[in-house]
mmCIF file of C-alpha atoms in Angstrom:
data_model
loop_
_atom_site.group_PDB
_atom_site.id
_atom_site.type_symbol
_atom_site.label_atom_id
_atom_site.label_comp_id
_atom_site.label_asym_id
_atom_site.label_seq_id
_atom_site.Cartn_x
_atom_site.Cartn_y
_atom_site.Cartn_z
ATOM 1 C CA UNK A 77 10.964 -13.594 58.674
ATOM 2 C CA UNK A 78 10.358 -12.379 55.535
ATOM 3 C CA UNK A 79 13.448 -9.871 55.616
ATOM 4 C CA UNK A 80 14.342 -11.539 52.124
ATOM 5 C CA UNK A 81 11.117 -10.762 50.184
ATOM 6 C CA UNK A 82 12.657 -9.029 46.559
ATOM 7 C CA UNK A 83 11.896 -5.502 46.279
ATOM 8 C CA UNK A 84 11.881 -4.882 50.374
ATOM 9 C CA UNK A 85 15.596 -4.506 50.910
ATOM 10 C CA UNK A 86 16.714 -2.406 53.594
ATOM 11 C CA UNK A 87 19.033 0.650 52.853
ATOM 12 C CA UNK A 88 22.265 1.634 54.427
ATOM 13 C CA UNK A 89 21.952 -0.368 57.856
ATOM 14 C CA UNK A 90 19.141 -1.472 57.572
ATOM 15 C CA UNK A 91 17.242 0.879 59.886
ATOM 16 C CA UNK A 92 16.016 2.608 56.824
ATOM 17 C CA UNK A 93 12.576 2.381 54.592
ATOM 18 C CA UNK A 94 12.618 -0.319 52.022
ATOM 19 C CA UNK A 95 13.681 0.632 48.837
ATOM 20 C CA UNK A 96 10.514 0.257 46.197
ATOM 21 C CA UNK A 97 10.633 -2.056 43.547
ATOM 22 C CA UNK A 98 12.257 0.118 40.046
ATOM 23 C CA UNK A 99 10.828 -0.418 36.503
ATOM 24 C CA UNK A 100 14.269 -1.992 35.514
ATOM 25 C CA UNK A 101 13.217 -4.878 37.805
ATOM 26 C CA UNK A 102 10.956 -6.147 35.743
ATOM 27 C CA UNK A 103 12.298 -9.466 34.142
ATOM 28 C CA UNK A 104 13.037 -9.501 30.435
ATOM 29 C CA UNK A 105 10.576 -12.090 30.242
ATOM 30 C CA UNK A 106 7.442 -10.223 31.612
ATOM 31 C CA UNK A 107 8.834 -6.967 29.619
ATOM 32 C CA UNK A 108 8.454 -9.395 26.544
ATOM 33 C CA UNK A 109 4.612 -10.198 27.554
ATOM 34 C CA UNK A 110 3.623 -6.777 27.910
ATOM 35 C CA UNK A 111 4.960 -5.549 24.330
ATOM 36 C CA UNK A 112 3.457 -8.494 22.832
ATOM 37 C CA UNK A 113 -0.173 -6.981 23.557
ATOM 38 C CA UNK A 114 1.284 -3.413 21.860
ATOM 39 C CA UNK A 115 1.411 -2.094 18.181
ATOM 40 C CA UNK A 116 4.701 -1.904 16.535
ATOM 41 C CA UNK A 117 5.343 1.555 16.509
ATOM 42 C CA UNK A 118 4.633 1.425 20.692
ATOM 43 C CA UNK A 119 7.367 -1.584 20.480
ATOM 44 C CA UNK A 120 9.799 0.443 19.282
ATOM 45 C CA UNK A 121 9.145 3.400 21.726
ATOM 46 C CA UNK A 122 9.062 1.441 24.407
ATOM 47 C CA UNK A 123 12.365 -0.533 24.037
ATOM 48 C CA UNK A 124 14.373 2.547 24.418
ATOM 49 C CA UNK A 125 12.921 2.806 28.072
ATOM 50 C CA UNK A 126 15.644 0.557 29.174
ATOM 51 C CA UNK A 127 17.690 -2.701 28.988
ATOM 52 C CA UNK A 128 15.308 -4.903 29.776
ATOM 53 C CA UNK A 129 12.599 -3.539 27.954
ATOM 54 C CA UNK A 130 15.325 -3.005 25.076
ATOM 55 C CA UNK A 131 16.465 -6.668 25.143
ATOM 56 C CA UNK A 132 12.608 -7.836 25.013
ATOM 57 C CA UNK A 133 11.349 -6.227 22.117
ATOM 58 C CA UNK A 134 13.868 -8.496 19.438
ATOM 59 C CA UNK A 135 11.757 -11.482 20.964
ATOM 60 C CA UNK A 136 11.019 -13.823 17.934
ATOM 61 C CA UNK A 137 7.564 -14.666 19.096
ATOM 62 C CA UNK A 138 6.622 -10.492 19.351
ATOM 63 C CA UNK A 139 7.109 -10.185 15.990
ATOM 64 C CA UNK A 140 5.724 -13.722 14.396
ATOM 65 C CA UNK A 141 2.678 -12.133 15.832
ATOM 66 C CA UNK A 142 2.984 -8.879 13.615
ATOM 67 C CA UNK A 143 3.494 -10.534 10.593
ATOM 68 C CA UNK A 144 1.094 -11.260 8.209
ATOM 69 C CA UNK A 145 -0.223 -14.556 8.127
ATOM 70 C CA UNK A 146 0.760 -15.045 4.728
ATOM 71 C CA UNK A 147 4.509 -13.680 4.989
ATOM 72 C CA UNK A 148 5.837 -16.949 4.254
ATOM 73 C CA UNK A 149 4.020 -17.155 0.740
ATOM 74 C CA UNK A 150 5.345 -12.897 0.424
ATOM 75 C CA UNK A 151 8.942 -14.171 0.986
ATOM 76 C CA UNK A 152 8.515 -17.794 -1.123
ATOM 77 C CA UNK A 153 6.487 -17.239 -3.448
ATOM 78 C CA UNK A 154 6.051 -13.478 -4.253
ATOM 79 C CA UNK A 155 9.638 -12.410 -3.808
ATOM 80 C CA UNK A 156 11.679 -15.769 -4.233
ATOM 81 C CA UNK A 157 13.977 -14.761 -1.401
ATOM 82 C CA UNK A 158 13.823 -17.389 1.437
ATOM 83 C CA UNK A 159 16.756 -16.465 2.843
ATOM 84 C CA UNK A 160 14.756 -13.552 4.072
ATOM 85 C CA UNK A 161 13.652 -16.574 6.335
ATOM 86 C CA UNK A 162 17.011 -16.685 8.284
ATOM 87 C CA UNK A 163 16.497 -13.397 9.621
ATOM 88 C CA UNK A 164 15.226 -12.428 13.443
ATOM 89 C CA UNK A 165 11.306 -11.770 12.876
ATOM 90 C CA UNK A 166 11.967 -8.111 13.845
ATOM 91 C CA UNK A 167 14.531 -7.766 11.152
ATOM 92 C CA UNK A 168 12.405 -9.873 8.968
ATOM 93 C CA UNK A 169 9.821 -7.252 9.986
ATOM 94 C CA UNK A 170 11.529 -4.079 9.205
ATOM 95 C CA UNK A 171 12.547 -5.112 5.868
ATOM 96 C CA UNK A 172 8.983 -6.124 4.818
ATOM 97 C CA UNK A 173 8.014 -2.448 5.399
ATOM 98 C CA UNK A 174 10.357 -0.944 2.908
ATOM 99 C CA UNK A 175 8.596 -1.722 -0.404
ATOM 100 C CA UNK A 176 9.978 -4.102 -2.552
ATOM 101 C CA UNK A 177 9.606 -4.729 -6.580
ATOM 102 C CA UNK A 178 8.230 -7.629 -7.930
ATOM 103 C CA UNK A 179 7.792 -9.195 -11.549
ATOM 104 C CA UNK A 180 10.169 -7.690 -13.199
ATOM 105 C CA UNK A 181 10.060 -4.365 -11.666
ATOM 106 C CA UNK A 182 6.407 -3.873 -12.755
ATOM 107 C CA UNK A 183 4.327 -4.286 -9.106
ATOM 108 C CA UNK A 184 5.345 -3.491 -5.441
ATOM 109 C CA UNK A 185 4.635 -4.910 -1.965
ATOM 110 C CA UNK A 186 5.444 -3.431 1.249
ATOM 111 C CA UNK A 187 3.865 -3.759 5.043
ATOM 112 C CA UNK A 188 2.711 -0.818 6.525
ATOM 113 C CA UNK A 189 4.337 -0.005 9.633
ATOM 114 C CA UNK A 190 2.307 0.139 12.042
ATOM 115 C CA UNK A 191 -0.413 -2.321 11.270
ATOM 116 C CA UNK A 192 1.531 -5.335 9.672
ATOM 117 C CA UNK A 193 -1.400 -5.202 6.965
ATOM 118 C CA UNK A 194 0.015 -6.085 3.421
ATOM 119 C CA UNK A 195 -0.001 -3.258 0.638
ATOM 120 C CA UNK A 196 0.378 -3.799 -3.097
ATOM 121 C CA UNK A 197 0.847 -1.461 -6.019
ATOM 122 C CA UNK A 198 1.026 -2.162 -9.714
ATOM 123 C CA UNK A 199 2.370 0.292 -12.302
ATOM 124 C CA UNK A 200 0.895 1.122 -15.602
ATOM 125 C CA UNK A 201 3.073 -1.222 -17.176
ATOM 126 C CA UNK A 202 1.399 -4.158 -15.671
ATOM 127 C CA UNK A 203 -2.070 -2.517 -16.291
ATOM 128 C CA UNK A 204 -3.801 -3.187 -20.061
ATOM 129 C CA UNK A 205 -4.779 -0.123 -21.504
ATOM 130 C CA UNK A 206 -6.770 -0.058 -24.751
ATOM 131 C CA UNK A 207 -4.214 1.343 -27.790
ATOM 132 C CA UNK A 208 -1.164 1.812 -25.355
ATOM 133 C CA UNK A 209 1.466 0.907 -28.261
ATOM 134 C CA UNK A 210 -0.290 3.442 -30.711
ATOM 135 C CA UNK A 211 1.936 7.072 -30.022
ATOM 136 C CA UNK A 212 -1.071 8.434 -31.502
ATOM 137 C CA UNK A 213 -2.911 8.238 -27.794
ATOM 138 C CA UNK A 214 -0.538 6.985 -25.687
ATOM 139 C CA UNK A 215 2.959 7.343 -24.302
ATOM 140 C CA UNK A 216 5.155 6.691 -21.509
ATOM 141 C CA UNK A 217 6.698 9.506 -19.848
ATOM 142 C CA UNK A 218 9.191 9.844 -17.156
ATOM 143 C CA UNK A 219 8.183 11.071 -13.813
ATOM 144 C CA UNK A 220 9.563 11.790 -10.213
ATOM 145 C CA UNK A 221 6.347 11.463 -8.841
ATOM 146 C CA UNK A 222 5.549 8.103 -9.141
ATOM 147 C CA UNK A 223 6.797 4.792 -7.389
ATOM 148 C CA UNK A 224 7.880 3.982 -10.869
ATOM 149 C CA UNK A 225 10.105 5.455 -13.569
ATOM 150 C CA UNK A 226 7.624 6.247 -15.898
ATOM 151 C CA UNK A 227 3.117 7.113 -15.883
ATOM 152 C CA UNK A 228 1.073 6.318 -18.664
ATOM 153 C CA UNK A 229 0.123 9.784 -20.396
ATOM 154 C CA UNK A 230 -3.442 10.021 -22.611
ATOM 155 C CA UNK A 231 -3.016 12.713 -24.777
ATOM 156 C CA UNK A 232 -6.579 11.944 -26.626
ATOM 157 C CA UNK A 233 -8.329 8.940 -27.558
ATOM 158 C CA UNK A 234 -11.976 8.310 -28.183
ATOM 159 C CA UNK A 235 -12.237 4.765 -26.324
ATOM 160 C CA UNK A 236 -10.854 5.099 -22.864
ATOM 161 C CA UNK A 237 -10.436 1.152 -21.026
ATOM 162 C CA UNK A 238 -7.656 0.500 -18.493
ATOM 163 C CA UNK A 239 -7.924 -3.223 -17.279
ATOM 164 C CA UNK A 240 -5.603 -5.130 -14.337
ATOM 165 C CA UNK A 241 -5.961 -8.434 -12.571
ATOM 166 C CA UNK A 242 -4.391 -9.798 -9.755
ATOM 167 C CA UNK A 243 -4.100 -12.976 -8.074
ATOM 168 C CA UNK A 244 -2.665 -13.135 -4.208
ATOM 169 C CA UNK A 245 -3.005 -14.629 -0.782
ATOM 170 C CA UNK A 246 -4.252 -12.331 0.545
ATOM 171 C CA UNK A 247 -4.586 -12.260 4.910
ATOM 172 C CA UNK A 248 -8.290 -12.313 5.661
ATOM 173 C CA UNK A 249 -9.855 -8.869 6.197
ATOM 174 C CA UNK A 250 -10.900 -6.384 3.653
ATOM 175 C CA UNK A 251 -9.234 -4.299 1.398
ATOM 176 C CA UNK A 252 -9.669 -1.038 -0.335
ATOM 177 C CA UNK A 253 -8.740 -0.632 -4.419
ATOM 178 C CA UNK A 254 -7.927 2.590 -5.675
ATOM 179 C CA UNK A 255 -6.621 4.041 -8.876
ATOM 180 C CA UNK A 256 -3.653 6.876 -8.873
ATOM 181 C CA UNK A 257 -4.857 9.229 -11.603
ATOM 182 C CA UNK A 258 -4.038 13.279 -12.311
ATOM 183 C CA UNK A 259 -5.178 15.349 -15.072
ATOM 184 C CA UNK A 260 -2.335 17.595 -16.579
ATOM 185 C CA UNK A 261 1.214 16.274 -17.454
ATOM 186 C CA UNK A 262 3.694 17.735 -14.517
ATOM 187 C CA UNK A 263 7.318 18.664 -15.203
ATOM 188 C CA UNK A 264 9.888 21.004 -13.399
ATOM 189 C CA UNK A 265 11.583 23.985 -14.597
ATOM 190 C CA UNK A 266 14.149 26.269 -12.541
ATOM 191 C CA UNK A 267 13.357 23.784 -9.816
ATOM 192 C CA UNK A 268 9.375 24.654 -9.319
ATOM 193 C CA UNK A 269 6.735 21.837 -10.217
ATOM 194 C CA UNK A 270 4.847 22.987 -13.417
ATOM 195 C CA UNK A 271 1.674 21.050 -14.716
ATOM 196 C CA UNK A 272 0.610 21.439 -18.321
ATOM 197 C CA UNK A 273 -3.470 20.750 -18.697
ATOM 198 C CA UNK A 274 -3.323 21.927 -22.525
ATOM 199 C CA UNK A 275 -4.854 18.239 -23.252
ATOM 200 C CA UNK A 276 -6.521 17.939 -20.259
ATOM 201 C CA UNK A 277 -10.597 17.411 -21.908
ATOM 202 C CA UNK A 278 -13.914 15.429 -21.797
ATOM 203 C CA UNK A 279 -13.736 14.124 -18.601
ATOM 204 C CA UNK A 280 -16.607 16.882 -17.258
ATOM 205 C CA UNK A 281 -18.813 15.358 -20.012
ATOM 206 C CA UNK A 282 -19.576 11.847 -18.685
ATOM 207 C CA UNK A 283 -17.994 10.307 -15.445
ATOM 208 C CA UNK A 284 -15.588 7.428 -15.430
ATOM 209 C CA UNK A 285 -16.572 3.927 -14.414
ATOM 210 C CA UNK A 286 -15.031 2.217 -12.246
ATOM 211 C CA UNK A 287 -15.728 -1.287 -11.421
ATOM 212 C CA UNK A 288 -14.034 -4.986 -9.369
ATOM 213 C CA UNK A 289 -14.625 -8.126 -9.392
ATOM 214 C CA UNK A 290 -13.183 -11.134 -7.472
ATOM 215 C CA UNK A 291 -12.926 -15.002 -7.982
ATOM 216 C CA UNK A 292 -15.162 -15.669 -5.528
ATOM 217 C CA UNK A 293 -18.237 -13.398 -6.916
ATOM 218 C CA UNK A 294 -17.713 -10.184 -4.975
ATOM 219 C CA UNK A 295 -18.995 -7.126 -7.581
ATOM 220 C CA UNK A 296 -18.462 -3.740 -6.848
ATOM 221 C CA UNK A 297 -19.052 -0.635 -9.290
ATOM 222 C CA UNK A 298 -18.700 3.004 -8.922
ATOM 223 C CA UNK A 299 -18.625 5.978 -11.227
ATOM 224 C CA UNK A 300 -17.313 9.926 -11.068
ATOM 225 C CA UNK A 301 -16.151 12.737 -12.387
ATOM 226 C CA UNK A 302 -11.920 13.269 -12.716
ATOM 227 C CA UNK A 303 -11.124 16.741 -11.451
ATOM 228 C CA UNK A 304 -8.837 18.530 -9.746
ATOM 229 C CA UNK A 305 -5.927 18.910 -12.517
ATOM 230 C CA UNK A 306 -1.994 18.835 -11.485
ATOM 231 C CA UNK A 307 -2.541 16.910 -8.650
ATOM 232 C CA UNK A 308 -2.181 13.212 -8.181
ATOM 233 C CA UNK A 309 -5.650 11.856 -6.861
ATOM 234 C CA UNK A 310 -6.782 8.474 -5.946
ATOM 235 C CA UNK A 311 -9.792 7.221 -6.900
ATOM 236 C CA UNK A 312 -11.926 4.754 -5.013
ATOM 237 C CA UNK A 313 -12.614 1.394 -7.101
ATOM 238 C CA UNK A 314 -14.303 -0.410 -4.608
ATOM 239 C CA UNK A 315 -13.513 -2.952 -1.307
ATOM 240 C CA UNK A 316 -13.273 -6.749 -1.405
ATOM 241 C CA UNK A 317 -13.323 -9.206 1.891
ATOM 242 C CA UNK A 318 -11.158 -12.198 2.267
ATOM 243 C CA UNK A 319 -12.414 -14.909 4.591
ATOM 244 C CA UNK A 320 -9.662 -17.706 3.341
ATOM 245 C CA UNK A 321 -6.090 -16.209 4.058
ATOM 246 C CA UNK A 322 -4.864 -19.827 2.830
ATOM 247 C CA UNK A 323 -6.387 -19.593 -0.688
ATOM 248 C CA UNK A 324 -5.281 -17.456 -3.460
ATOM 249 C CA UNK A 325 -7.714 -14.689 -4.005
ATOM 250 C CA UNK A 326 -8.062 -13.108 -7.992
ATOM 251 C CA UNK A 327 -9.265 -9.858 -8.477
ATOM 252 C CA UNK A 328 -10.025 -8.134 -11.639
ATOM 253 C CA UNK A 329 -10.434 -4.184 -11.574
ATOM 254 C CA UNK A 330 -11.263 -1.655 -14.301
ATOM 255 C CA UNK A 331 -11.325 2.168 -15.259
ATOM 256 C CA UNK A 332 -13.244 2.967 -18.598
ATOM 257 C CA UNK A 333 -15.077 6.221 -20.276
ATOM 258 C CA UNK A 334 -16.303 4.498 -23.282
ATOM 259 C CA UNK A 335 -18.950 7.396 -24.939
ATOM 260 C CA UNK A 336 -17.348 8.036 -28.074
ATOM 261 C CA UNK A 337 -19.813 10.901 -29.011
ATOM 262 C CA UNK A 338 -16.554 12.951 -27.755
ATOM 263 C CA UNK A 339 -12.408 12.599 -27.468
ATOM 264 C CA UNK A 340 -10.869 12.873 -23.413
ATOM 265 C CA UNK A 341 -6.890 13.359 -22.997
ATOM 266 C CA UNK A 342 -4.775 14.627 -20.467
ATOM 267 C CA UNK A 343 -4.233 12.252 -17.945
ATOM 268 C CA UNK A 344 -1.743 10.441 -16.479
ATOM 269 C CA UNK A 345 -2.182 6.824 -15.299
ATOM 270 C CA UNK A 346 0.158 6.033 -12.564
ATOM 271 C CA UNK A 347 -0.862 3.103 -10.118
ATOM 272 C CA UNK A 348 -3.517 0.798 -8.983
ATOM 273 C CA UNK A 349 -3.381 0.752 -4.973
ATOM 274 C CA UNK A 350 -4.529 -2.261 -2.649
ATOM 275 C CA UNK A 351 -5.091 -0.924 0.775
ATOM 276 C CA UNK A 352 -6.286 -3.251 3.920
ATOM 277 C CA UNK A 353 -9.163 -0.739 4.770
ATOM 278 C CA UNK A 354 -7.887 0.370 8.022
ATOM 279 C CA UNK A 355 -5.036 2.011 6.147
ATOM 280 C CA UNK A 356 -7.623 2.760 2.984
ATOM 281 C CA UNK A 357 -9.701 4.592 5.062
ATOM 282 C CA UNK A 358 -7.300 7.455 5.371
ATOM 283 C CA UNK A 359 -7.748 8.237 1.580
ATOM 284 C CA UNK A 360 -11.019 7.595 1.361
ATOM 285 C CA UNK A 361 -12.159 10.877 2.505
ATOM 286 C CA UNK A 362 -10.345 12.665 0.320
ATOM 287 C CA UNK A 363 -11.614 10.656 -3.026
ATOM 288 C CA UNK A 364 -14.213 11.753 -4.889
#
């Protein structure tokens, strides 16, 4: 009686030891439970452990559960693609995480990978900066270094403002806001990176302010010094909480140096960033 039991099969004869029970026995099913409770990066690793564990981790309901809550307002409204909706959540997933452009080629969204957490960037383009369409400041220049074809360059300018807004649904947790600045205008020649800093000025006179707002009354403001010339830094604006992932959230952010008892050039304006803080908090300790 209870020669039958799974997993105590008799070899050869039968006069052997029972053969133990092997990993591969585990039903696609319970394979499916256990990568449920996992990140997505230990998804994928696990699914090439073997067939069942390879045939679990495309399960629909895994991968609702790493999507954003608000994926269906990404794909609807944001992108205007719902036949991004047709697609197996894991697919669905994957694509997400590469970034993708948005009005008119101007702001970017991706997922990062291993969180689900929802990223945004938005170029200089979409940014207001104060006399922009006067050459005399302000020009566009192409880059390779940038999400974007072109940065905004300052080559001098006595009133320095650079405004953006944003309104989203966002998930609910909090979120980091940076700024992607670098003093010096970088080129290449022969091949080798070259920055030139012969505008680079005034900004070791008086620190730049930085400062966010959001629509429901959250304030943060913070001020320093730009440094560090030819390379690409990102400055920290300040962090915003969302408690209502079903409402749309509208932030307004700002960069200005606005003493005009001296001139300041020589910087590039690439990005503002929009973190979730556990990603965020990676470039936070390198910000001034």
């Amino acid at each position: 009686m209870g020669a039958n039991i799974s997993g105590a099969v008799a070899d050869g004869d039968g006069d052997g030891p029972p053969s133990r029970p092997r990993l591969g026995d585990i039903p696609e099913s319970c394979a499916a439970l256990v990568l449920a409770q996992l990140d997505p990066p230990e998804i994928c690793k696990l699914s090439r452990l073997n067939r069942s564990f390879c045939g679990a981790s495309s399960a629909d309901f895994i991968w609702e559960s790493k999507l954003p809550s608000n994926y269906r307002f990404i794909v609807e409204k944001v992108l205007g693609d719902t036949t991004l909706l047709t697609l197996q959540r894991k697919e669905l997933y994957a694509r997400l995480c590469r970034p993708i452009l948005f009005d008119a080629g101007t702001k970017e969204i991706w997922l990062d990978k291993s969180t689900g957490g929802v990223c945004l960037s938005i170029s200089s383009k979409a940014l207001t900066i104060t006399g922009i369409d006067d050459r005399r400041y302000w020009s566009h220049i192409s880059t390779e270094e940038s999400r974007y074809p072109t940065v905004a360059y300052l080559q001098q300018i006595w009133w320095f403002e650079v405004d953006g807004e944003l309104e989203f649904q966002f998930p609910a947790g909090t979120y980091c806001l940076f700024f992607r600045l670098q003093l010096g205008k970088s080129s290449k020649r022969l091949g080798r990176r070259f920055c030139n800093a012969e505008h680079v000025h005034g900004w070791d006179i008086k620190p730049a302010r930085f400062q966010l707002t959001t629509s429901d009354g959250q304030r943060a403001v913070s001020q320093c010094y730009l440094d560090n010339p030819g390379n690409w830094v990102l400055y920290h604006v300040g962090d915003f909480i969302v408690e209502n992932p079903n409402a749309l959230t509208k932030i307004k952010f700002s960069m200005t140096q606005i003493d005009c008892t001296h001139t300041k050039g020589g910087l590039c304006v690439d990005t503002a960033l929009i973190y979730p803080s556990s990603v965020g908090k990676e470039f936070r300790s390198s910000c001034p």
